């Protein structure tokens, strides 16, 4: 289990990371990889943006005016803390004179500039930062320039006999058409900490931009739409981490957000434009992954690139250790069976007179003569009876089991028939309402019968964050209060110790610390509980013609690890628990699930196997 391996290293090793501050630093908005929170929105009002800024402690890094009556914006924000902290301001509907006045009175400089027309007059929208301290720079801004005039402004005036000095563009916006095309720019002095090789191009095609990015080993910091299919861009030498990219032509907010978040990046410049009569988006992103997230991203992309994927790891009662797309709603398949399982244990705890695991019976339908999970259930064309869709019209035989047996089969064998019986016994709406009322259902919803794929175009919803809340709520006693019932919750699902892959990491880390003899004791104390899910269903929308089926996999659970801790002057072993989850949805597979596997399917299965 990849997440388990990360935790094992945490348990065995401890590290202290020291940082230092410098008097001047490059602008972090488009250059920093420091991990931070961020958001982006389109079609939003000033009040919406202001509320987000105030509620989340954010500031704007990219601002584009979509319309002026009423005013609507496309905007990217970053948490205004740590290395991103700046005194800052934003304005719109300003004349050049008023913008100049704001800059002077606030002792500020422009980091993002847009010129547009409102009511027949030229107006500006701008994002400014205080030009003091570490953010202080020599800088300039211009508007109404041709490309030739922009280039002329890049060479700075110096005293006779002094070496030449140059500026570089950090914000670029075009307006007007044809020979009347003009540019508004903000520049900083290309010196000191801001020294870098850089390039700018206008009216460029995507293929031209891609060739220049490759030629210069560069990355985009500014992306401005010119005419349909053409862009104005600013590039700088890519000297840092990988994971910087740009996209254009996307038709929905979700498409961009999915791509950026699953690549653990953040948007630094984004705008909407119209192409073919439809709203489209273009965006620039920069890597936002810490080393652990970067390693995890590499594993997921090795087999799941082309699908929607995510992963999550959080300490119980503590911080998120790493996360990729953890708040994205996905189809969990059988992994969500943990929710009716939780509700059943909850009812047995709070209302034992009506719900008893050993005396309460539930009823399920199956193929005739196939009551047990691994009986032949050919009425559905499946290998095992447990795998049939419970609404199969040929599942005409009726059977009963105790609630305990049903839960065990549901969680250990992933029995769809018993799952249907449990959900029907308590009621789908009742279970969903319980999740909502107990803080684990913000994006959790049972809509579909488990095991029936996307029948009638229905899907179930979950997020890895909600999955983590479910398992953490069991572990910390907020959802299941009695320890015996918490034990029952985990004992009825797949619960065990380490596997060979985790043991290998434990041994390596123990040997590195000259504690190889402790490895087996460490391994014996590890506890892992997990519920997985899988669907092979119809190809997702937009899949290539080669697609044979859509690949959906997920898993979530808990892992408990031993830690050494000083207590009353003595060293004691304490157990610390973490919750985890991972998923891939809508991955197009160009072959059937038969041996030998095609490379795409083999890579997908290998990535899932690497995670667990």
PDB file of C-alpha atoms in Angstrom, residues 334-342 403-420 489-495 529-533:
ATOM      1  CA  UNK A 334     -18.516  -0.999  -3.436  1.00  0.00           C
ATOM      2  CA  UNK A 335     -16.196   1.136  -1.300  1.00  0.00           C
ATOM      3  CA  UNK A 336     -19.295   3.103  -0.237  1.00  0.00           C
ATOM      4  CA  UNK A 337     -20.734  -0.037   1.366  1.00  0.00           C
ATOM      5  CA  UNK A 338     -18.944   1.245   4.463  1.00  0.00           C
ATOM      6  CA  UNK A 339     -21.825   3.706   4.926  1.00  0.00           C
ATOM      7  CA  UNK A 340     -24.691   1.190   5.349  1.00  0.00           C
ATOM      8  CA  UNK A 341     -22.251  -0.881   7.419  1.00  0.00           C
ATOM      9  CA  UNK A 342     -21.695   2.087   9.726  1.00  0.00           C
ATOM     10  CA  UNK A 403     -27.552  -8.925  10.126  1.00  0.00           C
ATOM     11  CA  UNK A 404     -24.075  -9.924  11.305  1.00  0.00           C
ATOM     12  CA  UNK A 405     -23.665 -12.409   8.458  1.00  0.00           C
ATOM     13  CA  UNK A 406     -25.031  -9.876   5.977  1.00  0.00           C
ATOM     14  CA  UNK A 407     -22.562  -7.213   7.114  1.00  0.00           C
ATOM     15  CA  UNK A 408     -19.655  -9.616   7.020  1.00  0.00           C
ATOM     16  CA  UNK A 409     -20.517 -10.764   3.506  1.00  0.00           C
ATOM     17  CA  UNK A 410     -21.081  -7.167   2.412  1.00  0.00           C
ATOM     18  CA  UNK A 411     -17.746  -5.911   3.739  1.00  0.00           C
ATOM     19  CA  UNK A 412     -15.497  -8.942   3.278  1.00  0.00           C
ATOM     20  CA  UNK A 413     -16.977 -10.563   0.156  1.00  0.00           C
ATOM     21  CA  UNK A 414     -18.493  -7.355  -1.275  1.00  0.00           C
ATOM     22  CA  UNK A 415     -21.772  -9.237  -1.657  1.00  0.00           C
ATOM     23  CA  UNK A 416     -24.180  -7.046  -3.630  1.00  0.00           C
ATOM     24  CA  UNK A 417     -27.211  -9.133  -2.619  1.00  0.00           C
ATOM     25  CA  UNK A 418     -26.561  -8.752   1.099  1.00  0.00           C
ATOM     26  CA  UNK A 419     -25.776  -5.060   0.618  1.00  0.00           C
ATOM     27  CA  UNK A 420     -29.146  -4.583  -1.027  1.00  0.00           C
ATOM     28  CA  UNK A 489     -17.204  -2.390  12.819  1.00  0.00           C
ATOM     29  CA  UNK A 490     -13.632  -3.196  11.795  1.00  0.00           C
ATOM     30  CA  UNK A 491     -13.709  -6.937  12.504  1.00  0.00           C
ATOM     31  CA  UNK A 492     -16.605  -7.429  10.098  1.00  0.00           C
ATOM     32  CA  UNK A 493     -14.640  -5.848   7.237  1.00  0.00           C
ATOM     33  CA  UNK A 494     -11.288  -6.851   5.765  1.00  0.00           C
ATOM     34  CA  UNK A 495      -8.869  -6.176   8.610  1.00  0.00           C
ATOM     35  CA  UNK A 529      -8.840  -2.142   7.505  1.00  0.00           C
ATOM     36  CA  UNK A 530     -10.064  -1.453   3.977  1.00  0.00           C
ATOM     37  CA  UNK A 531     -13.106  -1.667   1.715  1.00  0.00           C
ATOM     38  CA  UNK A 532     -12.599  -1.506  -2.021  1.00  0.00           C
ATOM     39  CA  UNK A 533     -14.860  -1.244  -5.018  1.00  0.00           C
TER      40      UNK A 533
END
